[in-house]
Tab-separated table of C-alpha atoms and ligand atoms in Angstrom:
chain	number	residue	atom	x	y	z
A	1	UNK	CA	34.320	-54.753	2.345
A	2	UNK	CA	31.511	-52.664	1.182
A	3	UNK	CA	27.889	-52.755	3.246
A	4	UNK	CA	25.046	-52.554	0.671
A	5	UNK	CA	21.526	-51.809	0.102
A	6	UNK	CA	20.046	-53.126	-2.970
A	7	UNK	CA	17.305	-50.806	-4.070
A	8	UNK	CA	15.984	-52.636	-6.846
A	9	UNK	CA	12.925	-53.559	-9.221
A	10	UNK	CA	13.175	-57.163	-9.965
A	11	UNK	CA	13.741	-57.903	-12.826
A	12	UNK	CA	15.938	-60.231	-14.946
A	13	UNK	CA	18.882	-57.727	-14.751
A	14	UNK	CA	18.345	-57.299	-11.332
A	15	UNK	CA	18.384	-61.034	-10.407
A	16	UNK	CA	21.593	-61.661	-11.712
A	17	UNK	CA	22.945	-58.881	-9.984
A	18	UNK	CA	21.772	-60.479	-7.061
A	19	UNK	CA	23.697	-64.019	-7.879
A	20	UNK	CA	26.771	-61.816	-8.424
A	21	UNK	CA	26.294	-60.466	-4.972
A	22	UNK	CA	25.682	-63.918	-3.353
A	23	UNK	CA	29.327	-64.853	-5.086
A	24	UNK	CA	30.944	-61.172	-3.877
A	25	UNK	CA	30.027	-62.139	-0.398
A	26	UNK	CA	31.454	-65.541	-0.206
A	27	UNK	CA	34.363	-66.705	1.256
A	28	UNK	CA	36.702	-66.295	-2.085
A	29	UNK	CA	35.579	-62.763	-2.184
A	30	UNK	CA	34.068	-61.078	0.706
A	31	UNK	CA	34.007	-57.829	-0.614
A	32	UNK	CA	30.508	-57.041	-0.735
A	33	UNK	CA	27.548	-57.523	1.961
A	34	UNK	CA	24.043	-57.508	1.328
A	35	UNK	CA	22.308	-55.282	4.412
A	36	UNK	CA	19.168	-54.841	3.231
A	37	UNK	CA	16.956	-55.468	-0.274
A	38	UNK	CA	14.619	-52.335	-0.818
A	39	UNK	CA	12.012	-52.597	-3.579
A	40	UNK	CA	10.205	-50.297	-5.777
A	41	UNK	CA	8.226	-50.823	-9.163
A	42	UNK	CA	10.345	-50.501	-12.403
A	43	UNK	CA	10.485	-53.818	-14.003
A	44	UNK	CA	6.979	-54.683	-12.586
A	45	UNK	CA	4.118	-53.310	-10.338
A	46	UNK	CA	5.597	-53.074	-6.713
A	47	UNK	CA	3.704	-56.011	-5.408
A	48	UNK	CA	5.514	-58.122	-7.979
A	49	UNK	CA	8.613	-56.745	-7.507
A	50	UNK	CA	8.470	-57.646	-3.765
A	51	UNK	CA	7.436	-60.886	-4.573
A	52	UNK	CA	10.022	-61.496	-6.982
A	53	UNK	CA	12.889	-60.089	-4.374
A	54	UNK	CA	11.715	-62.446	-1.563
A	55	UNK	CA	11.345	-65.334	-4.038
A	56	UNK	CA	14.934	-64.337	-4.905
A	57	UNK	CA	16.472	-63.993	-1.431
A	58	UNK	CA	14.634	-67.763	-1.021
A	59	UNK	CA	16.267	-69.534	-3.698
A	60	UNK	CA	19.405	-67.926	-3.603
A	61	UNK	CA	19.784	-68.524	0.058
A	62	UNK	CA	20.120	-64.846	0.861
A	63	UNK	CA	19.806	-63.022	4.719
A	64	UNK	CA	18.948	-60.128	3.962
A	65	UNK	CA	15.859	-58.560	4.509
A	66	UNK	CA	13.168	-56.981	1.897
A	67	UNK	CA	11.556	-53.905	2.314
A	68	UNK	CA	8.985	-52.803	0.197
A	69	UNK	CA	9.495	-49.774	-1.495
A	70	UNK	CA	7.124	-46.792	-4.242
A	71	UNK	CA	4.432	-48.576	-5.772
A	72	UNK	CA	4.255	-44.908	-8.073
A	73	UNK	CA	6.332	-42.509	-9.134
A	74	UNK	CA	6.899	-39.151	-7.367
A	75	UNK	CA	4.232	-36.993	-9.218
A	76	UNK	CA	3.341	-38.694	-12.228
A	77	UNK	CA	1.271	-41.982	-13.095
A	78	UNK	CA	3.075	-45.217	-13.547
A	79	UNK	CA	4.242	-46.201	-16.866
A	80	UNK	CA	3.194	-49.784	-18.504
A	81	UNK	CA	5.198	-52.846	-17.342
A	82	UNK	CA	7.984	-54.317	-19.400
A	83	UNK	CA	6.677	-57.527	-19.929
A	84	UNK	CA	8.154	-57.946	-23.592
A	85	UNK	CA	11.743	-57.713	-21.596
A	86	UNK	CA	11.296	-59.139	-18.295
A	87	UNK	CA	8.247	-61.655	-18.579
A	88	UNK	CA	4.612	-61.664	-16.930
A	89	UNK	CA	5.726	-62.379	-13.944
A	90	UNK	CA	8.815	-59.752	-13.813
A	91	UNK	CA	11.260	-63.052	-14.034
A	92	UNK	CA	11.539	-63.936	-17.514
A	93	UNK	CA	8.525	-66.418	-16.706
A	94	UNK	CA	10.580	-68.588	-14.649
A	95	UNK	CA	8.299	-71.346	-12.671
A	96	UNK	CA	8.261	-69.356	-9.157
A	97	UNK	CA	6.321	-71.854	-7.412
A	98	UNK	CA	8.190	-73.816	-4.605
A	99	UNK	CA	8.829	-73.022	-0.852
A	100	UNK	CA	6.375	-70.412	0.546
A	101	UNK	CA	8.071	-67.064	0.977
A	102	UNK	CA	8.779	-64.975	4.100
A	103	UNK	CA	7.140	-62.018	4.338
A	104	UNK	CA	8.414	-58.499	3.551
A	105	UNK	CA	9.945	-56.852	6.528
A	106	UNK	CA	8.215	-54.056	8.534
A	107	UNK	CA	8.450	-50.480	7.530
A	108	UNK	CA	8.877	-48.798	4.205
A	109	UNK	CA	11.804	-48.662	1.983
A	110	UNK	CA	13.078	-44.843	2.722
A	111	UNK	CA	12.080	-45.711	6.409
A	112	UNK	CA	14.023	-48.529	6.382
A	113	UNK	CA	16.934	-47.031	4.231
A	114	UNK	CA	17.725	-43.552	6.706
A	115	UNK	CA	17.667	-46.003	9.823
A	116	UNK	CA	20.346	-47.766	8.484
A	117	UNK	CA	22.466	-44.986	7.174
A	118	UNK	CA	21.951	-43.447	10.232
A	119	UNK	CA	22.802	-46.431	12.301
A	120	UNK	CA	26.253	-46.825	10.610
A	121	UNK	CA	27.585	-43.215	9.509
A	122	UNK	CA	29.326	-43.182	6.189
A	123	UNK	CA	29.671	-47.077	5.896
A	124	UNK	CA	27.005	-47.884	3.575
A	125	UNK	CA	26.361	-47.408	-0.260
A	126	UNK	CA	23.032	-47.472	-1.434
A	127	UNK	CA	23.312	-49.148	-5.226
A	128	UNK	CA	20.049	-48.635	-6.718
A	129	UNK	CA	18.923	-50.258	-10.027
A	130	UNK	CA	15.822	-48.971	-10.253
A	131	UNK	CA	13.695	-45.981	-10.840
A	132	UNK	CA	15.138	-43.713	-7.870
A	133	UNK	CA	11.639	-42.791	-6.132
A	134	UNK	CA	12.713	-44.897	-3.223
A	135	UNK	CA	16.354	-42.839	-2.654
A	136	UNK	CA	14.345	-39.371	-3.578
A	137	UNK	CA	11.822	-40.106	-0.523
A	138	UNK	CA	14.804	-40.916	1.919
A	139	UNK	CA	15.852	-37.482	1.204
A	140	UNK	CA	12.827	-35.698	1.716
A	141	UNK	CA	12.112	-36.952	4.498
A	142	UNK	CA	16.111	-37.146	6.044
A	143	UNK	CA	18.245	-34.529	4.101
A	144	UNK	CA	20.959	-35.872	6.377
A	145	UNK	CA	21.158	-39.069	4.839
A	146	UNK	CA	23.249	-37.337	2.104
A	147	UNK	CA	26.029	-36.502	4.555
A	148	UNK	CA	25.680	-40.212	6.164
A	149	UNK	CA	26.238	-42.743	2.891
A	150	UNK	CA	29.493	-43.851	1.961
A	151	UNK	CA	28.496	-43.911	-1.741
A	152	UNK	CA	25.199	-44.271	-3.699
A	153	UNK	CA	25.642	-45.826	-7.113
A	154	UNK	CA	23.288	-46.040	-9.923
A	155	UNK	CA	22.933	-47.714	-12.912
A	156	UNK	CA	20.567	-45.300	-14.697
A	157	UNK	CA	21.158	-42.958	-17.563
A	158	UNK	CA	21.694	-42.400	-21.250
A	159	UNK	CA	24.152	-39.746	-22.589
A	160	UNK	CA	24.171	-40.711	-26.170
A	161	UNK	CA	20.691	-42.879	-26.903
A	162	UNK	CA	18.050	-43.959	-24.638
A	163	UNK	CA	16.341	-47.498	-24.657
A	164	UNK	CA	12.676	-46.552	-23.515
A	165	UNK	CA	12.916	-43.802	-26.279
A	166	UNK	CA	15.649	-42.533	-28.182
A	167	UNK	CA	17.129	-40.201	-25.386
A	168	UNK	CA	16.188	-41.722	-22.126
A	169	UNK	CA	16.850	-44.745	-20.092
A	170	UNK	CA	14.024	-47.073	-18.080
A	171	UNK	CA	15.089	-46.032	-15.074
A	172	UNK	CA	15.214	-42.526	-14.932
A	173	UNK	CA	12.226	-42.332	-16.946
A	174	UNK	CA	10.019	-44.277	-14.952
A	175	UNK	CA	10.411	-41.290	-12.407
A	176	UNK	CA	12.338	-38.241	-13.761
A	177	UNK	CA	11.381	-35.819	-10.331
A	178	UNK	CA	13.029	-38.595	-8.345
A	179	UNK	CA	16.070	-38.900	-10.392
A	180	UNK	CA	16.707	-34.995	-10.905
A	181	UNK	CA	16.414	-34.714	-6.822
A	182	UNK	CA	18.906	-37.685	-6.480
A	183	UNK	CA	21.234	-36.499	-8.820
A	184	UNK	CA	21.131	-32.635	-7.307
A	185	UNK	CA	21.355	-34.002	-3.557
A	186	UNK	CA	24.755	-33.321	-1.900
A	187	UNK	CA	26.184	-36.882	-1.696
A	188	UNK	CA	28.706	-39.141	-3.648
A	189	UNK	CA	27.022	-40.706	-6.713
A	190	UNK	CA	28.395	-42.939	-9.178
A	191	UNK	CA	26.182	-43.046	-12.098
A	192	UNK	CA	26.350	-46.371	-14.680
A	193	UNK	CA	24.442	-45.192	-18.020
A	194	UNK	CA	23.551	-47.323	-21.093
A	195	UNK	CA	26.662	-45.681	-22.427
A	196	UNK	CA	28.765	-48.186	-20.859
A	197	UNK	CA	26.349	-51.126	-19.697
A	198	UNK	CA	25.069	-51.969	-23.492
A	199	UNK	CA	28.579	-52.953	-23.865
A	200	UNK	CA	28.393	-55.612	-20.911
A	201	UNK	CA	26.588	-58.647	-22.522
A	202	UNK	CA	25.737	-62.113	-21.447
A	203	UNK	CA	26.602	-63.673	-25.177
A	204	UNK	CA	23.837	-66.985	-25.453
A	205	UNK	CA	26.702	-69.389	-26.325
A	206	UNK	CA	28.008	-68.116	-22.698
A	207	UNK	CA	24.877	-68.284	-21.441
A	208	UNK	CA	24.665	-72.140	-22.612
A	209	UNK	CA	28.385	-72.961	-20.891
A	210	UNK	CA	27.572	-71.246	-17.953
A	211	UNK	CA	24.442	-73.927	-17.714
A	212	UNK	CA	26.976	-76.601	-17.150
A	213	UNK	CA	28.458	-74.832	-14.445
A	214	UNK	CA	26.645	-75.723	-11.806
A	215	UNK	CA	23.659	-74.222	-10.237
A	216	UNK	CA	24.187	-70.851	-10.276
A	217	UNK	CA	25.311	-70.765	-13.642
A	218	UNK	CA	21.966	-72.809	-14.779
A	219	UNK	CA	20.161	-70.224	-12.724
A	220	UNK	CA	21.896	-67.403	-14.943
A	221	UNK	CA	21.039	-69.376	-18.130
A	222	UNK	CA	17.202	-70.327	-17.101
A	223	UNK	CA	16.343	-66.945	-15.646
A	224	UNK	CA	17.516	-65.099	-18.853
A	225	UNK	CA	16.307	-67.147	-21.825
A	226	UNK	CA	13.016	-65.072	-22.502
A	227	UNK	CA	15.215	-61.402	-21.545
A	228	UNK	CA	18.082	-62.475	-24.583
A	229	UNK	CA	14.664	-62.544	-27.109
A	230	UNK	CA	14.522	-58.654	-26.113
A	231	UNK	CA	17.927	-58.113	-26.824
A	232	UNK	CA	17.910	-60.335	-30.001
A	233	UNK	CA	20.119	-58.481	-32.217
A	234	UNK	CA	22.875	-58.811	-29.514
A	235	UNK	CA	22.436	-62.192	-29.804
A	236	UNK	CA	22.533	-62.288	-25.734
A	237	UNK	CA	21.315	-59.794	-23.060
A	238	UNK	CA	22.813	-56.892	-21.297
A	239	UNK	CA	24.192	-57.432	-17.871
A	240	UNK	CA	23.140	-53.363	-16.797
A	241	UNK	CA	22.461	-53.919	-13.146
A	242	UNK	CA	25.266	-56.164	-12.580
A	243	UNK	CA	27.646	-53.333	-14.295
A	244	UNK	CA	26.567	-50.880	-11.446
A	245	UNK	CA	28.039	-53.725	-8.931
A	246	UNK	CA	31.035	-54.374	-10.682
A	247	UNK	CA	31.828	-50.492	-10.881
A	248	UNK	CA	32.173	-51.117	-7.298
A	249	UNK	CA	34.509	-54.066	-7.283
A	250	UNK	CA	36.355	-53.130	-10.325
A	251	UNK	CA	36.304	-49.837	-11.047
A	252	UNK	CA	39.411	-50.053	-14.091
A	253	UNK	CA	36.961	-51.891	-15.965
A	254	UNK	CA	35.591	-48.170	-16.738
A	255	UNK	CA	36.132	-45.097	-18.339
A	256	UNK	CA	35.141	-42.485	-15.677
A	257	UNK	CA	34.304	-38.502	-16.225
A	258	UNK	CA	33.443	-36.204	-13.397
A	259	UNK	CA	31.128	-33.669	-14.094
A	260	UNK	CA	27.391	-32.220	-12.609
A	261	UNK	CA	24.559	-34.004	-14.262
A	262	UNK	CA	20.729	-32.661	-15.107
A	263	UNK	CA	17.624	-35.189	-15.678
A	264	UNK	CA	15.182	-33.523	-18.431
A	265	UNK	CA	11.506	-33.646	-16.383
A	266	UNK	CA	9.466	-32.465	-19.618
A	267	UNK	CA	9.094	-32.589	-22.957
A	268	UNK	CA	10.193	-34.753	-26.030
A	269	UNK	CA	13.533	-35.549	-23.861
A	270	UNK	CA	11.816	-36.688	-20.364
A	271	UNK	CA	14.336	-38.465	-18.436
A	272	UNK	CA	17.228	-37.794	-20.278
A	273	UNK	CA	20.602	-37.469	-18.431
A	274	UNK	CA	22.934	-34.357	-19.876
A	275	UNK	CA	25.834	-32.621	-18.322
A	276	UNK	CA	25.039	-30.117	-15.883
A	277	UNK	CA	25.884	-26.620	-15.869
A	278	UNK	CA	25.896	-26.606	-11.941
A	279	UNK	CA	25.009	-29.008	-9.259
A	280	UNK	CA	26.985	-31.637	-7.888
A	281	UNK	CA	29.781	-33.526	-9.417
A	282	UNK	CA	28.754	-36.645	-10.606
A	283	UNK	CA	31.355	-39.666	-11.509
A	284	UNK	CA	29.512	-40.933	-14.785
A	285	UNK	CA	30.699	-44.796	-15.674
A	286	UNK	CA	30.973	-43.508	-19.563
A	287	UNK	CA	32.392	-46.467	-21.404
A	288	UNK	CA	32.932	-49.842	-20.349
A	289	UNK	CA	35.224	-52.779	-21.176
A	290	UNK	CA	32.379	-54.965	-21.774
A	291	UNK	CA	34.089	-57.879	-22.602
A	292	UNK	CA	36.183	-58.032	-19.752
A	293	UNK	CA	33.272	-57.300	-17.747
A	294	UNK	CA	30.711	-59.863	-18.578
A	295	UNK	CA	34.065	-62.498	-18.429
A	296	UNK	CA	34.474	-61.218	-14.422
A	297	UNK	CA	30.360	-61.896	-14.530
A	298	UNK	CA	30.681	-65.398	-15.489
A	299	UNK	CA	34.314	-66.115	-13.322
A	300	UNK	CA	32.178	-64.904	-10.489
A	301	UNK	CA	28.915	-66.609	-10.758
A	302	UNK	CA	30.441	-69.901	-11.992
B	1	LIG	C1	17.370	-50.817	-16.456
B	1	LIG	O1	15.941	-50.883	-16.595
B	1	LIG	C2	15.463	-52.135	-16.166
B	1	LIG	O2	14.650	-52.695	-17.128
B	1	LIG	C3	16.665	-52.999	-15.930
B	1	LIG	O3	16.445	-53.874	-14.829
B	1	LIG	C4	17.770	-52.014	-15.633
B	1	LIG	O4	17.808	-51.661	-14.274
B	1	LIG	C5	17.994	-50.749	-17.833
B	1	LIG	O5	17.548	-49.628	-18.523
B	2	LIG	CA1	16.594	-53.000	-12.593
């Protein structure tokens, strides 16, 4: 059983990593549990993406709490919102009206983050699927926290070709300082790039059985009708946050290389990932069996 904290920008992606969570901590499966949900903005502006994570943890019946997280990156401005992938509202324009929400929990996201690492030495793994400003905070202001995870895995990265431009991914864009100080702190990172996660897709004649599923499966459909326009040429959408949690509970689904890993903070290649000359060793999710990967997605959720 792995304890988590979801650092995450919410998100289409994100949400259905969530559902596969909620399944991963069932009975059938108890091999992952939700601690904590840290925010941060990515997908959306910050205040949406808290929204959007306690509107989550309400409707899919979730315990843990939500921290808010960086409303801005480290040193630079914020980039534009998504909205052509995730929606206006962050959700792929789902109707989020219903119950009133709880509010976020007290305390920021890296405060929140080292006082539970430190509270349970090596047990916990951060996964973050977001821009990283939240993890590169913790840090700064806790180097110990490094010695004190179990595991921090990412889903972040492009080795071959980017999807915000043609060499770097969303996430490691959106805050390239953040990213180069995570990836050069002395602790055990996994990273998931688009390498392997544009492999993992969510095919809409899938999509359309998994509606008949039940709820979450309808949930999985609904939520990602407006996200499969962005990814129209797949003729689905890419499961990329959900590979980072499978990389966890099956790792032979992945081709793995082990290697130091650099983050490019200026010029035409901002925020892309390349091997490292020195630093710490990295395990970088290269390749993915995609297939096999989105089938465990549905199994799980269904
Ligand atoms: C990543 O960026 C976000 O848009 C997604 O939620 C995912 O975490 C993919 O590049
Ligand atoms: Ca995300």
């Amino acid at each position: 059983m792995s304890l988590l904290i979801l650092d995450t920008d919410p998100g289409v992606d994100d949400a259905l990593a969530l559902l596969y969570l909620r399944a991963r901590n069932q009975q059938k499966w108890p091999d992952l549990k939700l601690l904590a949900i840290t925010t941060v903005f990515g997908n959306a502006d910050v205040e949406t993406t808290t929204r959007n994570a306690l509107w989550l943890r309400a409707r899919l019946g979730l315990s843990a709490p939500v921290y808010r997280g960086a409303a801005e990156p480290l040193t630079r401005p914020r980039g534009l919102s998504p909205k052509h992938v995730h929606g206006e509202n962050g959700l792929g324009d789902l109707d989020l009206s219903g119950a009133p929400l709880s509010p976020a929990g007290s305390g920021a996201a890296h405060e929140r983050i080292i006082d539970l690492v430190r509270a349970r030495p090596r047990e916990i793994t951060i996964v973050a699927i977001g821009p990283l400003t939240n993890l590169a905070l913790a840090l700064r202001a806790a180097p110990d926290v490094a010695g004190l995870v179990a595991g921090v895995t990412i889903m972040g990265g492009a080795f071959a070709a980017g999807n915000v431009t043609p060499f770097a991914e969303a996430n490691i864009h959106n805050d390239p300082e953040a990213a180069a100080e995570v990836l050069a702190a002395p602790w055990p990172v996994t990273l998931v790039p688009l390498d392997a996660t544009m492999s993992c897709v969510l095919t809409n004649a899938k999509a359309g059985e998994l509606a008949q599923q039940g709820e979450a499966g309808r949930f999985a459909h609904d939520i990602t009708r407006g996200y499969a326009k962005a990814y129209e040429r797949l003729d689905g959408c890419v499961l990329h946050d959900v590979a980072a949690l499978v990389s966890l509970t099956r790792p032979e689904l992945f081709e793995t290389r082990v290697a130091p890993v650099s983050v490019a903070t200026s010029g035409e290649r901002l925020g892309q990932t390349a091997w490292g000359e020195d630093g710490p060793a990295v395990s970088v999710r290269l390749r993915a069996d995609g297939a096999a990967l989105a089938r465990h997605f549905r199994e799980t959720v269904a």
